[in-house]
Coordinates of N, CA, C and O in Angstrom, one line a residue:
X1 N -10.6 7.2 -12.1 CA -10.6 7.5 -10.7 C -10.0 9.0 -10.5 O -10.9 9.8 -10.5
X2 N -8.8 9.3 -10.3 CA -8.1 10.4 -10.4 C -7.2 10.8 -10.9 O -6.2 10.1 -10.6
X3 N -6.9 11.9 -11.8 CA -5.9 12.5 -12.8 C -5.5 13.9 -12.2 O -6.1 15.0 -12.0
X4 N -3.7 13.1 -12.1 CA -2.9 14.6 -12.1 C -2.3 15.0 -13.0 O -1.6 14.2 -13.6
X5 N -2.2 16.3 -13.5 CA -2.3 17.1 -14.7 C -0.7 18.4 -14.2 O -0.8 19.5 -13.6
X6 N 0.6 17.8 -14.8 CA 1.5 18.8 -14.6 C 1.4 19.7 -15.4 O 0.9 19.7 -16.5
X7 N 2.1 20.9 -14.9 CA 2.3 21.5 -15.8 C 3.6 22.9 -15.2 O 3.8 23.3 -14.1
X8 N 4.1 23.3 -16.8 CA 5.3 24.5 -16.5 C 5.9 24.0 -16.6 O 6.8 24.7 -16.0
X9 N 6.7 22.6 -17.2 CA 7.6 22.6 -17.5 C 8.9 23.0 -18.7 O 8.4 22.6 -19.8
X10 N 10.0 23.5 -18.9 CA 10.2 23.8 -19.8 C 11.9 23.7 -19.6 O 12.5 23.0 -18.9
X11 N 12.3 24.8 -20.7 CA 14.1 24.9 -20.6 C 14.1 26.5 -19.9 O 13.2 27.4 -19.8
X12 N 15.2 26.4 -19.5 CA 15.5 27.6 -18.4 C 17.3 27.8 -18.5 O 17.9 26.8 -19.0
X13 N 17.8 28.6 -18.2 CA 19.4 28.4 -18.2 C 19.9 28.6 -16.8 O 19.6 29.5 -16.1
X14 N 20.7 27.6 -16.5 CA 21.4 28.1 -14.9 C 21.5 28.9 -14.5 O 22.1 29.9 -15.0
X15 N 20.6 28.8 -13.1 CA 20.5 30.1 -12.4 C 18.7 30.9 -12.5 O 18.0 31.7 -11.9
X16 N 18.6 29.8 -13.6 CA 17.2 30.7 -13.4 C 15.5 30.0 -12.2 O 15.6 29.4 -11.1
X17 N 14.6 30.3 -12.6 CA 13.5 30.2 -12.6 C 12.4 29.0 -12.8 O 12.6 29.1 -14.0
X18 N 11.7 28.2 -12.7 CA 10.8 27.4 -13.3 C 9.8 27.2 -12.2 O 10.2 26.6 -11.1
X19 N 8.3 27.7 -12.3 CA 7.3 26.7 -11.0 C 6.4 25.8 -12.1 O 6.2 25.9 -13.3
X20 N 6.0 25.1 -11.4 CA 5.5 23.5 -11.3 C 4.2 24.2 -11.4 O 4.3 25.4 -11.3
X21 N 3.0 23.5 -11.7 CA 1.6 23.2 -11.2 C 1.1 21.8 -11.3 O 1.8 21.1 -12.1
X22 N 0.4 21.4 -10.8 CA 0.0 20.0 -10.2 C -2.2 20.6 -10.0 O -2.8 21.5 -9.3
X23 N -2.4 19.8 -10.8 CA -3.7 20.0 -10.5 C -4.3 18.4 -10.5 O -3.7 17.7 -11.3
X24 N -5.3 17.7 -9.5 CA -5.9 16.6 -9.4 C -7.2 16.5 -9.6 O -7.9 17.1 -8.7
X25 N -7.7 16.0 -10.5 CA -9.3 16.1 -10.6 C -9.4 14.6 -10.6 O -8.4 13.8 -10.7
X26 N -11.2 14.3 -10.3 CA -11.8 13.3 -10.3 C -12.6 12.8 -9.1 O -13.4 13.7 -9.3
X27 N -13.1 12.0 -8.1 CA -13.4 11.6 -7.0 C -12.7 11.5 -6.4 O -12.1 10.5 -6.1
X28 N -12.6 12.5 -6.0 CA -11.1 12.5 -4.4 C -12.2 13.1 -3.2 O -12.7 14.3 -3.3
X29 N -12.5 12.2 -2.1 CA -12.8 12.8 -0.6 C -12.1 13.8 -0.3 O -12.6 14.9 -0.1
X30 N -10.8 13.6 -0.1 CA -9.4 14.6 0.3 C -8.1 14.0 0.2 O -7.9 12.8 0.2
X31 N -7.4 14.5 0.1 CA -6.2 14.5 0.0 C -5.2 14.9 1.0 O -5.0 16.0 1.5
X32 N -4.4 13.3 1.3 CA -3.5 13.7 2.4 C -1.9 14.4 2.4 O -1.2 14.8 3.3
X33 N -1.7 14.3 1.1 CA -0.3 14.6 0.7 C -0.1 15.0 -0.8 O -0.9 14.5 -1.5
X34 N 0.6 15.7 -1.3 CA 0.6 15.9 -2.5 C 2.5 16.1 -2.6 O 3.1 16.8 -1.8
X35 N 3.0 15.5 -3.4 CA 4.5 15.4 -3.7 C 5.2 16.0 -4.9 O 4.5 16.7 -5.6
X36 N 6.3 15.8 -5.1 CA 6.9 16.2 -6.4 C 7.8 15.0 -6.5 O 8.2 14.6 -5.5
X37 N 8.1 14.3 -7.7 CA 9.2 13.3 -7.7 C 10.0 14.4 -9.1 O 9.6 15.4 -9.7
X38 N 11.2 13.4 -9.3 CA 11.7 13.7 -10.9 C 12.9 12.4 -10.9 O 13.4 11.7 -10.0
X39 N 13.0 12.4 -12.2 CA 13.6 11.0 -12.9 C 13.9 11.6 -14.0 O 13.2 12.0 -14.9
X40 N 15.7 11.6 -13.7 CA 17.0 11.3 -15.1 C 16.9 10.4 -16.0 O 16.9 9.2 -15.5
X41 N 17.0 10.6 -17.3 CA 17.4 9.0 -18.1 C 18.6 8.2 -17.0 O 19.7 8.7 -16.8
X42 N 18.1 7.0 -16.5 CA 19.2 6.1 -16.5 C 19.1 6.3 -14.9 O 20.1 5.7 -14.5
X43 N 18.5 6.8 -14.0 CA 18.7 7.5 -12.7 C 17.2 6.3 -12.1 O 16.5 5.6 -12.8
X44 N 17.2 6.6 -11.0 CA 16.3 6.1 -10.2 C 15.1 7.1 -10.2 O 15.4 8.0 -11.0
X45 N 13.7 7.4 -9.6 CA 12.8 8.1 -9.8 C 13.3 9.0 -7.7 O 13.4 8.3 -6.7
X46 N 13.4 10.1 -7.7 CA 14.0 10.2 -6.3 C 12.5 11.6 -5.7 O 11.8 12.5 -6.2
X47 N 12.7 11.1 -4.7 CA 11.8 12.5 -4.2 C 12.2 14.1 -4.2 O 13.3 14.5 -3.9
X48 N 11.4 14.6 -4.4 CA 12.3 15.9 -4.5 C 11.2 16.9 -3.8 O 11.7 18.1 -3.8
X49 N 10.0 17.0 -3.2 CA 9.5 17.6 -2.0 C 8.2 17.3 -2.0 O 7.5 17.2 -3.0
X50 N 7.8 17.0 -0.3 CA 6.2 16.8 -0.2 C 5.6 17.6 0.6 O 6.3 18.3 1.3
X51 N 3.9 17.5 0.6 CA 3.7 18.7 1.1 C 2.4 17.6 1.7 O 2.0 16.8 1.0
X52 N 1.8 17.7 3.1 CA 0.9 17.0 3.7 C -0.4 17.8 3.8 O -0.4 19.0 3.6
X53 N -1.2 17.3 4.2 CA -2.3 18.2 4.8 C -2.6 18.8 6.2 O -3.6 19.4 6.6
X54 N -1.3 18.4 6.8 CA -1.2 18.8 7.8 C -0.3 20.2 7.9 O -0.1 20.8 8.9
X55 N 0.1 20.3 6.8 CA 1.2 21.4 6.9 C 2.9 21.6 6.8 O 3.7 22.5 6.6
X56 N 2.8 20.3 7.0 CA 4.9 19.6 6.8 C 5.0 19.5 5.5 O 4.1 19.2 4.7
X57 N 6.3 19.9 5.3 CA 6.9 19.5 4.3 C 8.4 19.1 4.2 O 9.3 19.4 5.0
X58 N 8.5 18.3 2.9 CA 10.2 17.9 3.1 C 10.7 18.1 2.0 O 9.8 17.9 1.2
X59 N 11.9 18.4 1.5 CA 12.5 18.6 0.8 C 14.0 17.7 0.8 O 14.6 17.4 1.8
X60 N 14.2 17.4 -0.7 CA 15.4 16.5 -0.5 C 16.7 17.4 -0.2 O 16.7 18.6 -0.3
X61 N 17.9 16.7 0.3 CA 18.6 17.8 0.6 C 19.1 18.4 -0.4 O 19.4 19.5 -0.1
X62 N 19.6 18.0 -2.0 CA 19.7 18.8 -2.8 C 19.3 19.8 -3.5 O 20.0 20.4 -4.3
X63 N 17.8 20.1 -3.0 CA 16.9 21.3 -3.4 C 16.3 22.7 -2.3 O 15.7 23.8 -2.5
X64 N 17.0 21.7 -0.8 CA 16.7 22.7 0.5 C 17.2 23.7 -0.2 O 18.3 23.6 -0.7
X65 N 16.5 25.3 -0.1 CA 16.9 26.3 -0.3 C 17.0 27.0 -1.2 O 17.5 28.1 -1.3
X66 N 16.3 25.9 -2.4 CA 16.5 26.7 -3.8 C 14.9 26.5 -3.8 O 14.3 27.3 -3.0
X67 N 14.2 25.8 -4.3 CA 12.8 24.8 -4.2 C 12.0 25.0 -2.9 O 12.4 24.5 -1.9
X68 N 11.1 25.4 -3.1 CA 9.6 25.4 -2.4 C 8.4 24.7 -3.0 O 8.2 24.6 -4.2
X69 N 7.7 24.2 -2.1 CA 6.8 23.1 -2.6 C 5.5 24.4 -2.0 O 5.8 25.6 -1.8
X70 N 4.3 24.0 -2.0 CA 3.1 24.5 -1.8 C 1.9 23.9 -2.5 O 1.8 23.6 -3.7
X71 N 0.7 23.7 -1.1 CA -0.7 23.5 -1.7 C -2.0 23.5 -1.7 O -2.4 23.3 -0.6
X72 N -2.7 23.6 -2.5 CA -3.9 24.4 -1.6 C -4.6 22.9 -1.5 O -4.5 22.4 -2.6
X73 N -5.3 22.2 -0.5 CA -5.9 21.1 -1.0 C -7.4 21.1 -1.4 O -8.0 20.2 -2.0
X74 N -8.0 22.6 -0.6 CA -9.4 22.7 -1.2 C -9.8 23.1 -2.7 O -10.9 23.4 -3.2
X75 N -8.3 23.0 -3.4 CA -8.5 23.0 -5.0 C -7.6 22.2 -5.1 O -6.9 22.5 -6.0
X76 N -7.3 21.3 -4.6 CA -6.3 19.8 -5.5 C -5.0 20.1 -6.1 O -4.6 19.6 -7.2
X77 N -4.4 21.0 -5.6 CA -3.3 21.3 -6.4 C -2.3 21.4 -5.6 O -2.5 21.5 -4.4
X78 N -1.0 21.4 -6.0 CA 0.7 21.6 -5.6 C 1.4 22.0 -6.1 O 1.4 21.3 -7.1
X79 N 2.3 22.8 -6.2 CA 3.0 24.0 -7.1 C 4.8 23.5 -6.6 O 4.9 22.8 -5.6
X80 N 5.8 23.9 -7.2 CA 6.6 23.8 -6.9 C 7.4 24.8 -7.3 O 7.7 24.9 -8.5
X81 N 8.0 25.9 -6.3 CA 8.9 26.9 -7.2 C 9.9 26.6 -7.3 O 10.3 26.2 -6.2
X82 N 11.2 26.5 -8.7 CA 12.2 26.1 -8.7 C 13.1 27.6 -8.7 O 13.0 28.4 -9.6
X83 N 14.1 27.6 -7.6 CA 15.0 28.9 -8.2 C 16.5 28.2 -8.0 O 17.0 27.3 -7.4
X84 N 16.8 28.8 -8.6 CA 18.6 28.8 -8.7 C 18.6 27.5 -9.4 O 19.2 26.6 -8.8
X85 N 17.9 27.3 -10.8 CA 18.4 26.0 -11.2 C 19.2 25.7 -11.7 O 19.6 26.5 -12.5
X86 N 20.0 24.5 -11.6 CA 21.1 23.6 -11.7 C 21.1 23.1 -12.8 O 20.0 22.7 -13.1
X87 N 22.2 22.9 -13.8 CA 21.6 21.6 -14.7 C 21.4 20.0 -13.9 O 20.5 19.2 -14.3
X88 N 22.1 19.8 -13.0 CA 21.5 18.3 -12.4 C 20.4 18.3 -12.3 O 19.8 17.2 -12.3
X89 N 19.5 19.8 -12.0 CA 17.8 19.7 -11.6 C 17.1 19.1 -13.0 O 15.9 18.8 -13.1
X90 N 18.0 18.9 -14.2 CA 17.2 18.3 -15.4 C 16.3 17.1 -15.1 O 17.1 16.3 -14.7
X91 N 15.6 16.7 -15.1 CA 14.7 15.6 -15.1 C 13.4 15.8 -15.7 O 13.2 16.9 -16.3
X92 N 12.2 14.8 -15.8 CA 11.3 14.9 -15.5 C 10.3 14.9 -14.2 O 10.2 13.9 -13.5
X93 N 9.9 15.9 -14.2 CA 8.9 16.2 -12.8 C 7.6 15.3 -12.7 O 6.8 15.4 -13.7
X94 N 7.2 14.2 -11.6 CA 5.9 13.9 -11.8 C 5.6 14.5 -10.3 O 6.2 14.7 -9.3
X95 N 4.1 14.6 -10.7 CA 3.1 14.7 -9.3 C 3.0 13.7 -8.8 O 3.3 12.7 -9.6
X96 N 2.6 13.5 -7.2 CA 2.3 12.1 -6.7 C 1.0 12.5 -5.7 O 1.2 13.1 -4.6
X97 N 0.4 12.3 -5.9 CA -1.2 12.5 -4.5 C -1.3 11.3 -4.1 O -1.4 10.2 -4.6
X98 N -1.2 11.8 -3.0 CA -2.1 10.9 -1.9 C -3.2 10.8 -1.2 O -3.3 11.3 -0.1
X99 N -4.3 10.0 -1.8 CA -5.7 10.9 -1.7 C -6.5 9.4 -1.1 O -6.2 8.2 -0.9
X100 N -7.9 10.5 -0.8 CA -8.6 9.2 -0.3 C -10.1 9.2 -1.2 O -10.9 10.2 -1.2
X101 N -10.4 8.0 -1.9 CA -11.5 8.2 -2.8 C -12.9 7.3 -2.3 O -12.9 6.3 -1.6
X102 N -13.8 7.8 -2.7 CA -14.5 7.0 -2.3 C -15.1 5.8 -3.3 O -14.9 5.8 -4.5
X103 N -16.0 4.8 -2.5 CA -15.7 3.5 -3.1 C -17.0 2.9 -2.5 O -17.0 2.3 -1.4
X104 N -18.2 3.1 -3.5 CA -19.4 2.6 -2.4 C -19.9 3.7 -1.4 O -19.8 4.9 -1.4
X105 N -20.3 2.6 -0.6 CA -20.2 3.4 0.8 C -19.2 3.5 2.0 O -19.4 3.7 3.2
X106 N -17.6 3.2 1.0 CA -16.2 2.9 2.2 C -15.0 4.1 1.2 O -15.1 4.4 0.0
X107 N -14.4 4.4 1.9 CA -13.2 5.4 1.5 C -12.2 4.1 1.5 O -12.3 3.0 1.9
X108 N -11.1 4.9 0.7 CA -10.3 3.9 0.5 C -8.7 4.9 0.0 O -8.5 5.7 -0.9
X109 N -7.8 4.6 0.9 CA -6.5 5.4 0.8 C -5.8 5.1 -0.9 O -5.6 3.9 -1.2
X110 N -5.6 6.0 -1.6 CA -4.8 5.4 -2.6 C -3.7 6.6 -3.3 O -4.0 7.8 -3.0
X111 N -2.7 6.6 -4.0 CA -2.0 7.3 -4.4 C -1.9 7.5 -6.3 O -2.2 6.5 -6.9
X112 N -1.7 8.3 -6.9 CA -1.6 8.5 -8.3 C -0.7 9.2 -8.5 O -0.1 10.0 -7.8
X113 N -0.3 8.6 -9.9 CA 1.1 9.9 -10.2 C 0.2 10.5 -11.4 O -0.9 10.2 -11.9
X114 N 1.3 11.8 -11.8 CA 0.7 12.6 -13.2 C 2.0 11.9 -14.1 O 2.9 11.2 -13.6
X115 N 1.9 12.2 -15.3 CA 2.4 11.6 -16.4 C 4.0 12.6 -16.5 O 4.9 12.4 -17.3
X116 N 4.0 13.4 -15.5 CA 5.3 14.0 -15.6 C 5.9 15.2 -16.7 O 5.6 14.8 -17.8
X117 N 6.4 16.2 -16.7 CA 6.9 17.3 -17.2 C 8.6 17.4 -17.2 O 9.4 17.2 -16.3
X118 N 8.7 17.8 -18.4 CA 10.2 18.1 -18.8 C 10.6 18.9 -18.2 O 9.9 19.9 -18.3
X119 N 11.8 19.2 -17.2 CA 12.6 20.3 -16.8 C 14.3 20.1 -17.2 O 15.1 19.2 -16.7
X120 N 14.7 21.1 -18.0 CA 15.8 21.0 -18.9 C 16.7 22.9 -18.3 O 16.2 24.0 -18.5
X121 N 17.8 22.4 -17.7 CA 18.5 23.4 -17.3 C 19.6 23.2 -18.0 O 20.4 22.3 -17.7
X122 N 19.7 24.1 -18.9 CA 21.0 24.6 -19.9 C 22.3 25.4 -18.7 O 22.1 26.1 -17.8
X123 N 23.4 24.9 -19.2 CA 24.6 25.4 -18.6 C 25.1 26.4 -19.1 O 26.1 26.8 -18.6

């Protein structure tokens, strides 16, 4: 159906740098939302920014101001710039789309995650 493909993840040292890419290929009509999550060993999986096709976006409050999300949807993608990273920002990053595929002759709302990328911020 549809595959999200992260990528850029890596080690960085406090304070620095890391963006995201997010690319979605496959039978997608369009896409209503495209997200960022990340998940600590032993943590819950938490949101950390979404971006709509309408133009909104949200950011959790521990990333307002460091972290920008962005996406183009007429190429399926979502980016995320990370600045001023934290070691708490360690996790892994997944994509989340929220897309609409088609199915026959009926659309059908559905969401995918990507398989997720290492982000490791040294102290």
């Amino acid at each position: 159906q549809v595959q999200l493909v992260e990528s850029g993840g890596g080690l960085v040292q406090a304070g620095g740098s890391l963006g995201l890419s997010c690319a979605a290929s496959g039978s997608i009509s369009s896409i209503n939302a495209m997200s960022w999550y990340r998940q600590a060993p032993g943590k819950q999986r938490e949101l950390v920014a979404r971006s709509t096709s309408g133009g909104m976006t949200n950011y959790a409050d521990s990333v307002k101001g460091r972290f920008t999300i962005s996406s183009d949807n007429a190429k399926n993608t979502v980016n995320l710039q990370m600045n001023s990273l934290k070691p708490e920002d360690t996790a892994v990053y997944y994509c989340y789309a929220e897309v609409v595929v088609p199915q026959g002759p009926f659309r059908l709302s559905r969401a995918y995650w990507g398989q997720g990328t290492q982000v490791t911020v040294s102290s």
